[in-house]
Short mmCIF file of C-alpha atoms and ligand atoms in Angstrom, two decimals:
data_model
loop_
_atom_site.label_atom_id
_atom_site.label_comp_id
_atom_site.label_asym_id
_atom_site.label_seq_id
_atom_site.Cartn_x
_atom_site.Cartn_y
_atom_site.Cartn_z
CA MET A 165 54.68 -20.87 62.54
CA THR A 166 57.77 -20.56 59.01
CA SER A 167 57.26 -21.17 55.06
CA LYS A 168 61.06 -22.56 54.89
CA ARG A 169 61.25 -25.33 52.30
CA VAL A 170 63.19 -28.54 53.78
CA TYR A 171 64.99 -31.21 51.70
CA ILE A 172 65.89 -34.64 53.25
CA ARG A 173 68.41 -37.14 51.88
CA THR A 174 67.54 -40.47 53.10
CA PHE A 175 70.14 -43.49 53.32
CA GLY A 176 69.26 -46.88 54.81
CA CYS A 177 66.98 -49.22 55.07
CA GLN A 178 63.08 -48.24 55.18
CA MET A 179 63.36 -47.68 59.25
CA ASN A 180 65.64 -44.38 58.31
CA VAL A 181 62.65 -43.70 55.34
CA ARG A 182 60.17 -43.87 57.86
CA ASP A 183 62.39 -42.06 59.88
CA SER A 184 62.92 -39.12 57.22
CA GLU A 185 58.63 -38.97 56.27
CA ILE A 186 57.96 -38.70 59.48
CA ILE A 187 60.31 -35.72 60.21
CA TYR A 188 58.29 -33.70 56.97
CA GLY A 189 55.46 -35.08 58.88
CA LEU A 190 56.32 -33.08 62.00
CA LEU A 191 57.40 -29.99 59.85
CA ILE A 192 54.71 -29.73 57.87
CA GLU A 193 52.81 -29.35 60.68
CA ARG A 194 54.80 -26.16 61.28
CA GLY A 195 54.63 -24.89 58.68
CA TRP A 196 57.65 -26.19 56.62
CA LYS A 197 56.70 -26.52 53.05
CA LYS A 198 58.79 -29.66 51.24
CA ALA A 199 60.85 -28.98 48.50
CA GLU A 200 62.18 -30.85 45.16
CA SER A 201 65.69 -30.74 45.80
CA ILE A 202 68.86 -29.26 47.84
CA GLU A 203 69.21 -26.06 45.72
CA ASP A 204 65.46 -24.78 46.18
CA ALA A 205 65.98 -25.93 50.13
CA ASP A 206 66.20 -23.79 52.66
CA CYS A 207 67.64 -26.25 55.04
CA VAL A 208 69.00 -29.79 54.52
CA LEU A 209 69.07 -32.89 55.89
CA PHE A 210 70.61 -35.87 55.63
CA ASN A 211 69.20 -38.92 58.00
CA THR A 212 72.35 -40.75 57.95
CA CYS A 213 72.83 -44.59 58.28
CA SER A 214 75.89 -46.60 60.16
CA VAL A 215 75.05 -50.07 59.49
CA ARG A 216 77.71 -50.35 57.02
CA HIS A 217 81.18 -48.52 56.51
CA HIS A 218 79.99 -47.10 52.81
CA ALA A 219 77.02 -45.49 53.06
CA GLU A 220 77.94 -43.73 56.74
CA GLN A 221 80.89 -42.60 53.85
CA ARG A 222 78.85 -41.53 51.20
CA ALA A 223 76.42 -39.63 53.58
CA TYR A 224 80.26 -37.46 54.55
CA SER A 225 81.08 -37.54 51.59
CA ASN A 226 77.67 -36.16 50.04
CA MET A 227 77.57 -33.89 52.78
CA GLY A 228 81.11 -32.75 52.11
CA MET A 229 80.08 -31.19 49.10
CA LEU A 230 77.80 -28.90 50.40
CA ALA A 231 80.35 -26.87 51.60
CA LYS A 232 80.39 -24.73 48.03
CA LEU A 233 76.92 -23.89 48.52
CA LYS A 234 76.33 -23.26 52.12
CA ARG A 235 79.02 -20.78 51.38
CA ARG A 236 77.33 -19.33 48.74
CA ARG A 237 73.89 -19.18 50.92
CA PRO A 238 75.22 -19.68 54.60
CA GLU A 239 71.71 -18.65 55.36
CA LEU A 240 71.20 -21.88 54.47
CA ILE A 241 70.85 -24.92 57.17
CA LEU A 242 72.33 -28.39 56.81
CA GLY A 243 71.16 -30.69 59.06
CA PHE A 244 73.13 -34.41 60.16
CA VAL A 245 70.57 -36.62 61.29
CA GLY A 246 70.61 -40.04 61.95
CA CYS A 247 72.98 -42.88 62.89
CA THR A 248 75.77 -41.82 62.12
CA ALA A 249 75.57 -38.48 64.01
CA GLN A 250 74.24 -40.26 66.51
CA LYS A 251 76.95 -42.90 66.02
CA ASP A 252 79.84 -39.91 65.45
CA LYS A 253 78.32 -37.15 67.38
CA ASP A 254 81.63 -35.80 68.73
CA ILE A 255 83.28 -35.59 65.31
CA VAL A 256 80.53 -34.54 63.26
CA PHE A 257 81.34 -31.17 62.68
CA LYS A 258 85.51 -31.83 62.99
CA ARG A 259 84.88 -32.85 59.95
CA LEU A 260 81.97 -31.06 58.30
CA PRO A 261 82.16 -27.86 60.22
CA HIS A 262 79.75 -25.52 58.09
CA VAL A 263 77.04 -28.22 59.06
CA ASP A 264 74.46 -26.36 61.93
CA LEU A 265 72.54 -29.40 63.41
CA ILE A 266 73.70 -33.13 64.80
CA ALA A 267 70.63 -35.34 65.62
CA GLY A 268 70.62 -38.88 66.67
CA PRO A 269 67.40 -41.21 66.01
CA GLY A 270 66.40 -40.59 69.41
CA GLU A 271 65.91 -36.86 68.77
CA ILE A 272 63.99 -36.80 65.79
CA TYR A 273 60.93 -35.38 67.58
CA ASN A 274 62.92 -32.42 68.72
CA ILE A 275 63.92 -31.79 64.65
CA PRO A 276 61.67 -28.40 64.36
CA ASP A 277 62.16 -26.39 68.28
CA TYR A 278 66.57 -26.99 66.90
CA LEU A 279 65.87 -25.94 64.17
CA ASP A 280 63.47 -22.76 64.94
CA ALA A 281 66.27 -22.51 67.76
CA ILE A 282 68.64 -22.28 65.12
CA LEU A 283 66.84 -20.06 62.46
CA ASP A 284 65.99 -17.27 65.68
CA GLY A 285 69.72 -16.98 65.08
CA GLY A 286 70.99 -19.31 68.09
CA GLU A 287 74.06 -21.83 67.96
CA LYS A 288 74.72 -25.13 65.92
CA VAL A 289 72.67 -28.04 67.75
CA MET A 290 74.12 -30.54 68.88
CA ALA A 291 71.77 -32.83 70.08
CA ALA A 292 72.27 -36.60 70.30
CA GLY A 293 72.32 -37.55 73.96
CA MET A 294 70.11 -40.71 74.31
CA PRO A 295 69.56 -43.09 71.37
CA GLU A 296 66.06 -44.58 72.41
CA ARG A 297 63.22 -41.68 71.53
CA PRO A 298 60.43 -41.27 73.88
CA GLU A 299 56.83 -43.02 73.09
CA CYS A 300 54.99 -39.87 70.80
CA LYS A 301 51.98 -40.47 68.44
CA ASN A 302 53.33 -40.05 64.63
CA PRO A 303 52.36 -37.18 62.71
CA LEU A 304 49.68 -39.21 59.20
CA TYR A 305 51.38 -37.75 56.75
CA ARG A 306 52.49 -40.08 54.14
CA GLU A 307 54.90 -39.78 51.01
CA ASN A 308 52.35 -42.79 49.06
CA LYS A 309 48.98 -42.98 49.08
CA THR A 310 48.12 -46.49 48.89
CA SER A 311 51.07 -48.61 50.77
CA THR A 312 53.03 -47.16 53.23
CA TYR A 313 55.21 -47.95 56.66
CA VAL A 314 53.99 -48.69 60.28
CA SER A 315 57.24 -48.77 62.93
CA ILE A 316 55.93 -50.91 65.51
CA SER A 317 59.38 -50.79 67.75
CA GLU A 318 62.87 -49.28 68.08
CA GLY A 319 65.81 -50.56 68.73
CA CYS A 320 67.13 -54.21 69.40
CA ASP A 321 68.26 -55.97 71.81
CA ASN A 322 70.01 -58.63 69.75
CA PHE A 323 73.70 -57.28 69.67
CA CYS A 324 75.06 -59.48 67.00
CA SER A 325 78.32 -59.18 66.78
CA TYR A 326 78.85 -57.27 63.75
CA CYS A 327 76.25 -54.86 64.14
CA ILE A 328 75.69 -50.90 65.60
CA VAL A 329 71.78 -51.13 65.36
CA PRO A 330 71.54 -50.95 69.44
CA TYR A 331 74.01 -48.90 69.83
CA VAL A 332 72.64 -45.95 68.17
CA ARG A 333 69.20 -46.29 68.49
CA GLY A 334 69.30 -47.75 71.66
CA ARG A 335 66.99 -51.53 73.79
CA GLN A 336 64.49 -52.73 71.43
CA ARG A 337 60.95 -50.38 72.64
CA CYS A 338 57.67 -51.72 71.57
CA ARG A 339 54.78 -49.09 70.56
CA LYS A 340 52.09 -49.68 72.22
CA LYS A 341 49.38 -52.32 70.57
CA GLU A 342 46.86 -49.42 70.72
CA LEU A 343 49.13 -47.06 69.27
CA VAL A 344 50.03 -48.66 66.56
CA ILE A 345 45.99 -50.26 65.92
CA ASP A 346 45.06 -46.63 66.08
CA GLU A 347 47.54 -45.80 63.42
CA VAL A 348 46.84 -47.95 61.42
CA ARG A 349 42.88 -47.27 61.51
CA SER A 350 43.43 -43.82 61.28
CA LEU A 351 45.87 -44.30 58.40
CA SER A 352 42.74 -46.88 56.92
CA LEU A 353 40.42 -43.65 57.08
CA MET A 354 42.48 -41.73 54.97
CA GLY A 355 42.65 -44.59 51.97
CA ILE A 356 45.34 -46.29 52.46
CA LYS A 357 45.22 -50.04 51.67
CA GLU A 358 48.39 -51.90 52.47
CA VAL A 359 50.93 -51.34 55.68
CA THR A 360 54.27 -52.60 55.66
CA LEU A 361 55.10 -53.26 59.69
CA LEU A 362 58.48 -51.94 61.06
CA GLY A 363 60.69 -53.58 63.22
CA GLN A 364 64.10 -54.41 63.61
CA ASN A 365 62.77 -58.20 65.09
CA VAL A 366 59.28 -57.96 64.53
CA ASN A 367 58.83 -61.59 66.09
CA SER A 368 59.66 -59.93 69.92
CA TYR A 369 57.44 -57.31 69.34
CA GLY A 370 55.71 -57.24 72.88
CA LYS A 371 58.76 -58.80 74.94
CA ASP A 372 59.32 -54.93 76.71
CA LEU A 373 55.54 -54.24 77.01
CA LYS A 374 54.41 -56.92 79.34
CA ASP A 375 50.50 -56.66 78.38
CA GLY A 376 50.66 -60.19 77.19
CA SER A 377 50.74 -58.30 73.29
CA ASP A 378 52.98 -60.12 71.45
CA PHE A 379 52.85 -60.24 67.27
CA ILE A 380 50.25 -62.83 66.79
CA THR A 381 48.15 -60.58 68.12
CA LEU A 382 49.24 -57.61 66.47
CA LEU A 383 48.95 -59.71 63.19
CA GLU A 384 45.62 -60.35 64.31
CA GLU A 385 44.60 -57.48 65.06
CA ILE A 386 45.48 -55.31 62.05
CA HIS A 387 43.54 -58.14 59.51
CA THR A 388 40.24 -57.34 61.25
CA ILE A 389 40.49 -53.27 60.57
CA ASP A 390 38.66 -52.66 57.47
CA GLY A 391 40.38 -50.38 54.76
CA ILE A 392 43.54 -52.49 54.97
CA LYS A 393 43.44 -55.33 51.95
CA ARG A 394 47.49 -56.14 52.68
CA ILE A 395 50.08 -56.27 55.08
CA ARG A 396 53.57 -56.75 55.42
CA PHE A 397 56.17 -56.79 57.72
CA VAL A 398 60.39 -56.73 58.12
CA THR A 399 62.51 -58.16 59.70
CA CYS A 400 61.89 -61.50 60.97
CA HIS A 401 64.86 -63.34 63.15
CA PRO A 402 65.09 -66.74 62.78
CA LYS A 403 65.30 -67.13 66.18
CA ASP A 404 62.43 -66.01 67.20
CA THR A 405 60.52 -66.97 64.64
CA THR A 406 58.33 -69.74 64.83
CA ILE A 407 55.56 -72.14 63.49
CA ARG A 408 52.74 -70.58 64.82
CA LEU A 409 53.92 -67.36 62.18
CA PHE A 410 53.51 -69.71 59.49
CA LYS A 411 49.96 -70.31 60.55
CA THR A 412 49.08 -67.03 60.84
CA MET A 413 50.67 -66.31 57.55
CA ARG A 414 48.51 -69.20 56.12
CA ASP A 415 45.02 -68.25 57.63
CA LEU A 416 45.24 -65.16 57.79
CA PRO A 417 44.75 -63.70 53.74
CA LYS A 418 45.26 -59.97 54.13
CA ILE A 419 48.81 -60.86 55.01
CA TYR A 420 51.34 -60.83 51.81
CA ASN A 421 52.65 -64.24 51.18
CA HIS A 422 56.24 -62.77 51.93
CA ILE A 423 58.84 -63.34 54.28
CA HIS A 424 63.23 -61.20 54.49
CA LEU A 425 64.47 -64.46 56.80
CA PRO A 426 67.75 -62.67 57.57
CA LEU A 427 70.70 -65.92 56.61
CA GLN A 428 73.74 -63.85 57.58
CA SER A 429 75.94 -67.25 57.17
CA GLY A 430 75.75 -71.26 56.40
CA SER A 431 78.87 -72.10 58.58
CA ALA A 432 77.48 -72.91 62.12
CA LYS A 433 80.53 -71.51 63.87
CA ILE A 434 80.45 -68.26 61.85
CA LEU A 435 76.27 -67.99 62.98
CA LYS A 436 78.00 -68.86 66.77
CA ALA A 437 80.73 -65.94 66.44
CA MET A 438 77.87 -63.01 65.07
CA LYS A 439 75.63 -64.58 68.13
CA ARG A 440 73.08 -65.26 65.95
CA GLY A 441 71.23 -67.60 67.89
CA TYR A 442 70.38 -70.30 65.69
CA SER A 443 72.55 -72.96 63.71
CA PRO A 444 72.46 -73.67 59.94
CA ALA A 445 70.04 -76.55 60.43
CA HIS A 446 67.37 -75.08 62.77
CA TYR A 447 66.98 -72.27 59.82
CA LEU A 448 67.17 -75.12 57.47
CA GLY A 449 64.36 -76.54 59.85
CA LEU A 450 62.78 -72.96 59.57
CA ILE A 451 61.98 -73.04 55.75
CA ASP A 452 61.30 -76.63 55.47
CA ALA A 453 58.10 -75.99 57.67
CA LEU A 454 56.85 -72.61 56.46
CA ARG A 455 57.41 -74.16 53.01
CA SER A 456 54.98 -77.55 54.56
CA TYR A 457 52.67 -74.50 55.31
CA ILE A 458 53.04 -72.32 52.63
CA PRO A 459 54.45 -73.74 49.60
CA ASP A 460 54.75 -70.86 47.29
CA CYS A 461 55.64 -68.28 49.51
CA ASN A 462 58.08 -65.21 48.63
CA ILE A 463 61.53 -65.48 50.35
CA THR A 464 64.65 -63.08 50.84
CA THR A 465 67.13 -62.45 52.97
CA ASP A 466 70.14 -61.31 54.13
CA ILE A 467 74.41 -62.24 53.83
CA ILE A 468 77.31 -61.15 55.24
CA VAL A 469 80.47 -62.22 53.69
CA GLY A 470 84.35 -61.79 54.64
CA PHE A 471 82.89 -61.86 58.60
CA PRO A 472 85.92 -62.59 60.49
CA GLY A 473 87.78 -65.92 60.74
CA GLU A 474 85.71 -67.05 57.65
CA ASN A 475 87.65 -69.63 55.53
CA ASN A 476 86.98 -71.05 52.28
CA GLU A 477 85.07 -74.41 54.03
CA ASP A 478 82.42 -71.39 55.90
CA PHE A 479 81.91 -69.69 52.73
CA LYS A 480 81.11 -73.00 51.01
CA ASP A 481 78.26 -73.76 53.56
CA THR A 482 76.67 -70.65 52.86
CA TYR A 483 77.22 -71.37 48.98
CA ASN A 484 75.35 -74.10 49.60
CA MET A 485 72.69 -73.74 51.93
CA MET A 486 72.08 -70.53 49.24
CA LYS A 487 71.83 -73.69 46.64
CA ARG A 488 69.57 -75.60 48.84
CA ILE A 489 67.42 -73.15 49.62
CA GLU A 490 66.22 -70.88 46.72
CA PHE A 491 65.63 -67.45 48.24
CA ASP A 492 63.37 -65.57 45.61
CA SER A 493 66.02 -62.74 46.16
CA ALA A 494 69.36 -61.91 48.58
CA TYR A 495 70.91 -58.93 49.25
CA ILE A 496 74.74 -59.35 49.75
CA PHE A 497 77.21 -57.58 52.05
CA LYS A 498 80.90 -57.28 52.73
CA TYR A 499 81.26 -57.57 55.98
CA SER A 500 82.78 -54.34 57.08
CA PRO A 501 84.06 -53.90 61.31
CA ARG A 502 81.40 -51.40 62.76
CA PRO A 503 82.97 -50.34 66.40
CA PRO A 504 81.46 -50.09 68.87
CA ALA A 505 79.95 -53.41 67.62
CA GLU A 506 81.48 -56.34 69.51
CA SER A 507 83.31 -57.55 66.16
CA SER A 508 85.78 -54.74 65.45
CA ARG A 509 87.70 -56.05 67.83
CA LEU A 510 88.46 -59.43 66.60
CA VAL A 511 91.19 -58.55 62.88
CA ASP A 512 89.50 -57.81 59.50
CA ASP A 513 91.49 -60.88 58.25
CA VAL A 514 89.46 -61.03 55.38
CA GLY A 515 90.72 -59.69 52.11
CA ALA A 516 89.04 -57.23 50.87
CA ASP A 517 90.22 -59.03 47.24
CA ILE A 518 88.88 -62.53 49.19
CA LYS A 519 85.91 -60.25 49.71
CA LYS A 520 85.02 -59.31 47.17
CA GLU A 521 85.17 -62.89 44.92
CA ARG A 522 83.10 -63.82 47.62
CA HIS A 523 80.31 -61.45 47.11
CA ALA A 524 80.42 -61.98 43.52
CA GLU A 525 80.34 -65.50 43.64
CA ILE A 526 77.44 -65.51 45.76
CA LEU A 527 75.53 -62.50 43.80
CA LYS A 528 75.96 -64.64 40.51
CA LEU A 529 74.23 -68.04 42.64
CA GLN A 530 71.73 -65.67 43.21
CA LYS A 531 71.07 -64.14 40.17
CA GLU A 532 70.53 -67.40 38.50
CA ILE A 533 67.84 -68.45 41.42
CA SER A 534 65.99 -65.51 41.04
CA LYS A 535 65.85 -65.89 37.59
CA LYS A 536 64.55 -69.62 37.73
CA LYS A 537 61.99 -68.26 40.15
CA ARG A 538 60.34 -65.87 38.87
CA ARG A 539 60.09 -67.77 35.16
CA LEU A 540 58.76 -70.20 37.56
CA ARG A 541 56.32 -67.41 39.20
CA LYS A 542 55.24 -66.10 35.49
CA ALA A 543 54.59 -69.15 34.31
CA ALA A 544 52.27 -69.45 36.75
CA VAL A 545 53.86 -72.58 38.75
CA LEU A 546 54.55 -69.86 41.29
CA PRO A 547 52.19 -66.99 41.99
CA MET A 548 53.89 -63.37 40.98
CA ALA A 549 56.15 -62.17 43.87
N1 LIG B 1078 67.54 -56.53 62.40
C1 LIG B 1078 67.76 -56.81 60.58
C2 LIG B 1078 68.29 -58.65 61.08
O1 LIG B 1078 68.45 -58.91 62.06
O2 LIG B 1078 68.68 -58.91 59.80
C3 LIG B 1078 68.07 -55.95 60.26
C4 LIG B 1078 69.77 -55.12 60.04
S1 LIG B 1078 70.53 -54.90 59.55
C5 LIG B 1078 70.30 -53.18 59.59
C6 LIG B 1078 70.57 -54.51 57.95
C7 LIG B 1078 71.27 -55.40 57.39
O3 LIG B 1078 72.68 -55.81 57.43
C8 LIG B 1078 71.39 -56.63 58.25
O4 LIG B 1078 71.06 -58.03 58.20
C9 LIG B 1078 73.12 -57.05 57.72
O5 LIG B 1078 72.88 -58.46 57.06
C10 LIG B 1078 73.63 -56.17 57.22
N2 LIG B 1078 75.00 -56.24 58.48
C11 LIG B 1078 74.62 -55.42 58.84
N3 LIG B 1078 76.35 -55.06 59.90
C12 LIG B 1078 76.97 -55.27 58.77
C13 LIG B 1078 78.15 -54.97 59.08
N4 LIG B 1078 78.65 -55.00 60.12
N5 LIG B 1078 78.89 -55.49 57.67
C14 LIG B 1078 78.18 -55.74 56.69
N6 LIG B 1078 76.36 -56.31 56.68
C15 LIG B 1078 76.21 -55.46 57.54
FE1 LIG B 1079 71.43 -55.87 64.12
FE2 LIG B 1079 70.82 -57.84 65.14
FE3 LIG B 1079 69.28 -56.60 65.98
FE4 LIG B 1079 69.35 -57.15 63.00
S1 LIG B 1079 68.92 -58.89 65.43
S2 LIG B 1079 69.64 -54.61 63.70
S3 LIG B 1079 71.73 -57.25 62.68
S4 LIG B 1079 71.26 -56.29 66.49
#
């Protein structure tokens, strides 16, 4: 047991937020305390994201700035963990020679042991051999005592051509239904009222389990847990989203009326090149069906502008589709090539200025739409999101 303090800085998505919480939980079980700041810590871990170039570079440059602190306090342990650590395992020690630990997302359960080894005077540790983490019982430690994340699957099988996730987090592995239910039940006994189920593609939950369970049956079972008052989930993939899900959302009152359904592009040509597995017409059909079952459903999305080959017509298709659908909100990203993802082999031919212009144009449109939707919800024409 140690009485040292750890500080974790998280980059990226909800998956990483949850992973950082798991790491905190595992370390607290070993006697570590949570530090309030980097200055106050004996160990600083950066839980990194590799989905976009920008977030990755921010992690590198912020960790670079800690070199000075490490010179002043050589006993300070610095760790670079998560997706960028996995992707760049062979270069992190060269780029950041003051770092002591590299650990990919598949290694999070071993982090306490690696830190013990380093504290015992051992060598630096590089642990990024396996992107796929074993199925483990997660610590119940939660930072928020009423609302929390529960991960239901890891990794992804979809290999969208722009996306690095399957390479750094491995293929989809779903957590057994009993393990998820057990975790939610224990959380409800601790006073948690709201759970957000996490997966890269929650709709494909169960595909690899071969025990008959799927996302809908999981939702139905969680719905029976007494203390849980609200259930949310992210992310739904349009190609696997079904009318059965919309009916379940309508019929189970604890399921929050919100769906995050990343569109990515409104152009049939670009969606094909992205390997998303649906057409704009299919996506529009889903939205129309959803609104017929749940007229006030809050709908959010992700959009990428500037994918290779995106011309003015393709961009207009995205713009017009967003205008037609009127999402409640949208995350809009400028495309960046992410080797070894497939599209990184295409020429990144949409210039930085055009990407910036298209990003600003879509953002402006979405801001107007979001404002209008908020006004309608406030006037109770639509319920508040
Ligand atoms: N699994 C989810 C899905 O399919 O939507 C989330 C995946 S990713 C972590 C979150 C978002 O990042 C994606 O929906 C996409 O819009 C964006 N993204 C992924 N790769 C990107 C890239 N190479 N360039 C720009 N944005 C990217
Ligand atoms: Fe990436 Fe596509 Fe999987 Fe989402 S569904 S994590 S975008 S490969």
